[in-house]
Tab-separated table of C-alpha atoms in Angstrom:
chain	number	residue	atom	x	y	z
A	1	MET	CA	10.793	-7.535	2.144
A	2	GLU	CA	9.819	-9.681	-0.711
A	3	ILE	CA	6.838	-9.674	-3.034
A	4	LYS	CA	6.271	-12.887	-5.050
A	5	LYS	CA	3.616	-13.210	-7.695
A	6	ILE	CA	2.093	-16.686	-7.454
A	7	ASN	CA	-0.294	-16.262	-10.275
A	8	ASP	CA	-2.504	-13.432	-11.698
A	9	ASP	CA	-4.764	-13.564	-8.651
A	10	ILE	CA	-2.325	-14.177	-5.750
A	11	HIS	CA	0.746	-12.339	-4.396
A	12	LEU	CA	2.848	-13.435	-1.437
A	13	ILE	CA	4.216	-10.567	0.813
A	14	LYS	CA	7.126	-11.645	3.091
A	15	LEU	CA	8.233	-9.182	5.735
A	16	GLY	CA	10.749	-11.457	7.424
A	17	GLY	CA	11.412	-12.168	11.043
A	18	LEU	CA	8.503	-13.567	13.048
A	19	GLU	CA	5.909	-12.124	10.631
A	20	SER	CA	3.580	-14.554	9.003
A	21	ASN	CA	3.331	-14.811	5.213
A	22	ILE	CA	0.626	-12.466	3.935
A	23	TYR	CA	-1.299	-13.442	0.841
A	24	LEU	CA	-3.011	-10.808	-1.307
A	25	ILE	CA	-5.914	-12.130	-3.232
A	26	LYS	CA	-7.181	-10.232	-6.307
A	27	LYS	CA	-5.771	-7.022	-4.743
A	28	LYS	CA	-8.572	-6.748	-2.240
A	29	VAL	CA	-8.564	-9.664	0.242
A	30	LEU	CA	-5.790	-10.778	2.565
A	31	ILE	CA	-5.059	-14.156	4.021
A	32	ASP	CA	-3.497	-13.226	7.419
A	33	THR	CA	-1.890	-9.815	8.267
A	34	GLY	CA	1.339	-10.545	10.101
A	35	LEU	CA	2.252	-8.994	13.446
A	36	GLY	CA	1.714	-5.387	12.364
A	37	TYR	CA	5.340	-4.499	13.355
A	38	HIS	CA	6.425	-3.395	9.895
A	39	LYS	CA	3.731	-1.131	8.813
A	40	LYS	CA	6.009	1.113	6.746
A	41	MET	CA	7.491	-1.830	4.950
A	42	LEU	CA	4.067	-3.228	4.220
A	43	ALA	CA	2.928	0.196	2.962
A	44	GLU	CA	5.879	0.108	0.565
A	45	ALA	CA	4.830	-3.322	-0.675
A	46	PHE	CA	1.284	-2.093	-1.218
A	47	ASP	CA	2.492	1.045	-3.025
A	48	SER	CA	4.603	-1.156	-5.337
A	49	LEU	CA	1.308	-2.849	-6.264
A	50	ASN	CA	-0.500	0.416	-6.689
A	51	LEU	CA	-2.613	-0.298	-3.547
A	52	LYS	CA	-3.542	1.303	-0.345
A	53	PHE	CA	-4.515	-0.411	2.980
A	54	THR	CA	-8.028	0.955	2.497
A	55	ASP	CA	-8.361	-1.162	-0.683
A	56	ILE	CA	-8.572	-4.366	1.376
A	57	GLU	CA	-12.163	-5.337	1.708
A	58	ARG	CA	-11.737	-8.587	3.728
A	59	ILE	CA	-9.239	-10.508	5.875
A	60	ILE	CA	-9.347	-14.239	6.212
A	61	PHE	CA	-7.426	-15.490	9.206
A	62	THR	CA	-6.037	-18.996	9.060
A	63	HIS	CA	-5.980	-19.018	12.850
A	64	ALA	CA	-5.918	-16.555	15.773
A	65	HIS	CA	-2.273	-16.487	16.704
A	66	TYR	CA	-0.883	-12.931	17.126
A	67	ASP	CA	1.683	-13.273	14.384
A	68	HIS	CA	-1.169	-13.824	11.892
A	69	ILE	CA	-3.728	-11.275	13.333
A	70	GLY	CA	-1.662	-8.581	14.915
A	71	GLY	CA	-1.793	-6.277	11.815
A	72	ARG	CA	-5.549	-6.385	11.505
A	73	ASP	CA	-6.082	-2.722	12.606
A	74	MET	CA	-4.051	-1.376	9.771
A	75	PHE	CA	-6.951	-2.327	7.423
A	76	THR	CA	-9.738	-0.080	8.552
A	77	GLU	CA	-12.207	-0.901	5.737
A	78	ALA	CA	-11.676	-4.646	5.919
A	79	LYS	CA	-14.245	-7.196	7.278
A	80	THR	CA	-12.698	-10.115	9.161
A	81	ALA	CA	-13.333	-13.801	8.842
A	82	ILE	CA	-12.155	-16.620	11.167
A	83	HIS	CA	-13.244	-20.265	12.120
A	84	LYS	CA	-15.805	-20.418	14.840
A	85	ASP	CA	-13.474	-22.368	17.150
A	86	ASP	CA	-10.964	-19.466	17.114
A	87	ALA	CA	-13.533	-16.691	17.027
A	88	SER	CA	-13.745	-16.340	20.902
A	89	ILE	CA	-9.993	-15.539	20.884
A	90	LEU	CA	-10.661	-12.359	18.959
A	91	LYS	CA	-13.906	-11.539	20.669
A	92	GLN	CA	-12.449	-11.921	24.186
A	93	GLY	CA	-8.992	-10.534	23.393
A	94	ASP	CA	-7.511	-13.791	24.771
A	95	ILE	CA	-3.699	-13.016	25.194
A	96	THR	CA	-3.071	-16.692	26.059
A	97	LYS	CA	-4.550	-18.619	23.257
A	98	SER	CA	-3.650	-15.873	20.812
A	99	CYS	CA	-0.034	-16.081	22.086
A	100	ALA	CA	0.037	-12.256	22.228
A	101	PHE	CA	1.788	-12.717	25.596
A	102	ALA	CA	4.814	-14.249	23.899
A	103	PHE	CA	5.168	-10.955	21.927
A	104	LYS	CA	4.544	-8.922	25.033
A	105	LYS	CA	1.354	-7.549	23.432
A	106	THR	CA	-2.204	-7.129	24.532
A	107	LEU	CA	-5.080	-8.045	22.153
A	108	GLU	CA	-8.047	-5.639	21.811
A	109	PRO	CA	-11.311	-7.604	22.071
A	110	LYS	CA	-12.916	-7.299	18.640
A	111	LYS	CA	-15.515	-9.646	17.196
A	112	ALA	CA	-14.954	-11.093	13.715
A	113	ASP	CA	-17.420	-10.036	11.069
A	114	LEU	CA	-17.839	-13.536	9.681
A	115	VAL	CA	-17.486	-16.826	11.502
A	116	LEU	CA	-16.476	-19.707	9.346
A	117	ASN	CA	-17.290	-23.461	9.498
A	118	ASP	CA	-15.826	-26.516	7.918
A	119	SER	CA	-16.870	-26.918	4.221
A	120	ASP	CA	-17.913	-23.301	3.861
A	121	ILE	CA	-17.159	-21.692	0.511
A	122	ILE	CA	-15.729	-18.217	0.178
A	123	ARG	CA	-16.126	-16.554	-3.210
A	124	ILE	CA	-13.828	-13.716	-4.320
A	125	ASP	CA	-15.055	-12.776	-7.826
A	126	ASP	CA	-14.495	-15.877	-9.850
A	127	MET	CA	-12.380	-17.606	-7.154
A	128	ARG	CA	-13.713	-20.207	-5.000
A	129	LEU	CA	-11.947	-21.032	-1.685
A	130	ASP	CA	-13.124	-24.126	0.210
A	131	VAL	CA	-12.691	-23.919	3.968
A	132	ILE	CA	-11.188	-27.019	5.550
A	133	HIS	CA	-11.071	-27.086	9.298
A	134	THR	CA	-7.766	-28.449	10.446
A	135	PRO	CA	-7.471	-28.072	14.187
A	136	GLY	CA	-4.224	-29.006	15.980
A	137	HIS	CA	-2.056	-25.897	15.880
A	138	THR	CA	-5.112	-24.091	17.253
A	139	GLU	CA	-8.678	-25.256	17.702
A	140	GLY	CA	-9.995	-23.192	14.865
A	141	SER	CA	-7.103	-23.573	12.391
A	142	ILE	CA	-8.169	-23.770	8.695
A	143	CYS	CA	-6.731	-24.516	5.314
A	144	LEU	CA	-8.172	-22.903	2.216
A	145	HIS	CA	-8.275	-24.751	-1.058
A	146	ASP	CA	-8.668	-22.804	-4.323
A	147	GLU	CA	-10.925	-25.005	-6.505
A	148	ASN	CA	-9.628	-23.741	-9.791
A	149	SER	CA	-5.848	-23.525	-9.322
A	150	LYS	CA	-5.775	-26.332	-6.687
A	151	ILE	CA	-3.568	-24.126	-4.482
A	152	LEU	CA	-3.703	-24.907	-0.769
A	153	PHE	CA	-3.213	-22.224	1.824
A	154	THR	CA	-2.163	-24.158	4.912
A	155	GLY	CA	-1.590	-21.446	7.558
A	156	ASP	CA	0.472	-23.111	10.383
A	157	THR	CA	-0.876	-26.650	9.798
A	158	ILE	CA	1.724	-27.675	7.219
A	159	PHE	CA	4.962	-25.930	6.242
A	160	SER	CA	7.450	-26.806	3.441
A	161	ASP	CA	9.027	-29.545	5.425
A	162	THR	CA	7.187	-29.954	8.768
A	163	ILE	CA	3.972	-29.166	10.665
A	164	GLY	CA	2.824	-26.528	13.046
A	165	ARG	CA	3.631	-26.735	16.800
A	166	THR	CA	1.064	-28.569	19.003
A	167	ASP	CA	2.664	-27.561	22.405
A	168	LEU	CA	0.840	-24.154	22.652
A	169	PRO	CA	-2.284	-23.139	24.488
A	170	GLY	CA	-5.264	-24.633	22.566
A	171	SER	CA	-3.004	-26.952	20.512
A	172	SER	CA	-3.676	-30.700	20.238
A	173	THR	CA	-1.313	-33.384	18.726
A	174	GLU	CA	-4.273	-35.679	18.324
A	175	ASP	CA	-6.256	-33.161	16.461
A	176	MET	CA	-3.321	-32.365	14.300
A	177	MET	CA	-2.998	-35.966	13.229
A	178	LYS	CA	-6.624	-36.112	12.285
A	179	SER	CA	-6.229	-32.883	10.309
A	180	LEU	CA	-3.131	-34.279	8.420
A	181	ASN	CA	-5.132	-37.341	7.444
A	182	LYS	CA	-7.978	-35.125	6.354
A	183	LEU	CA	-5.690	-33.522	3.665
A	184	LYS	CA	-4.591	-36.786	2.199
A	185	GLY	CA	-5.679	-37.293	-1.328
A	186	LEU	CA	-6.545	-33.635	-1.883
A	187	GLU	CA	-5.623	-32.417	-5.323
A	188	ILE	CA	-2.848	-29.735	-4.769
A	189	SER	CA	-0.814	-27.838	-7.266
A	190	LYS	CA	1.053	-25.612	-4.718
A	191	ILE	CA	1.276	-25.273	-0.950
A	192	LEU	CA	1.218	-21.690	0.374
A	193	PRO	CA	2.077	-21.976	4.081
A	194	GLY	CA	1.765	-19.419	6.974
A	195	HIS	CA	5.585	-19.148	7.297
A	196	GLY	CA	8.596	-20.015	5.156
A	197	ASN	CA	8.775	-21.088	1.580
A	198	ILE	CA	6.042	-22.230	-0.690
A	199	ILE	CA	6.024	-25.693	-2.331
A	200	ASP	CA	5.368	-25.184	-6.018
A	201	THR	CA	6.723	-28.606	-7.466
A	202	ASP	CA	5.398	-31.958	-6.595
A	203	ALA	CA	3.162	-30.452	-3.969
A	204	GLU	CA	1.016	-33.572	-3.541
A	205	LYS	CA	4.059	-35.806	-3.012
A	206	GLN	CA	5.635	-33.361	-0.533
A	207	ILE	CA	2.462	-33.089	1.490
A	208	ASP	CA	2.063	-36.838	1.524
A	209	LYS	CA	5.661	-37.166	2.704
A	210	ILE	CA	5.057	-34.803	5.603
A	211	ILE	CA	1.875	-36.392	6.572
A	212	ARG	CA	3.480	-39.863	6.545
A	213	MET	CA	6.295	-38.540	8.730
A	214	TYR	CA	3.808	-37.821	11.490
A	215	THR	CA	0.981	-40.263	10.979
A	216	ASP	CA	2.664	-43.630	9.958
């Protein structure tokens, strides 16, 4: 387990294994929850930050794959948000498109509290996150761009040296290419992906390099 302070507002919690990265925003909002396999370890991470699971008010899902949403029920006080094109996966408990079947899990049908659209704005106190719809890995994948810090949360659209898979149920290589082009020219200081290491130096050059690898 690793906790990394990105800045005064953002902490990264890494639980290892197949767990997604979990981003804690202003100690009250999460971007993704991981699988939910390591509840004790996550509780220890929260305790080290003087937090309880009930302190989380909102969860923003970058997409509806089980390794990003499986821990949602730990946060009983949190409202959930997801892009409209992945919302039905949660509502229907779709084990195929959520890839829950790959983890030998079921998915309890549960409607999201907030359905997101491209260009929506999410405000967390003085932070503004712009929602960028980036289908490809899933139909409703999103990136989130912090207007002030220029940090880009990329979910499973872009990692530190590659892109997300497009051979899964609901994936599309064509949509992924369009999404990568959509991110070109965006002002980016750091890339905070859904798995693996962050990019905190030359982020724009690195993202352009990755995009060129797959779109040129």
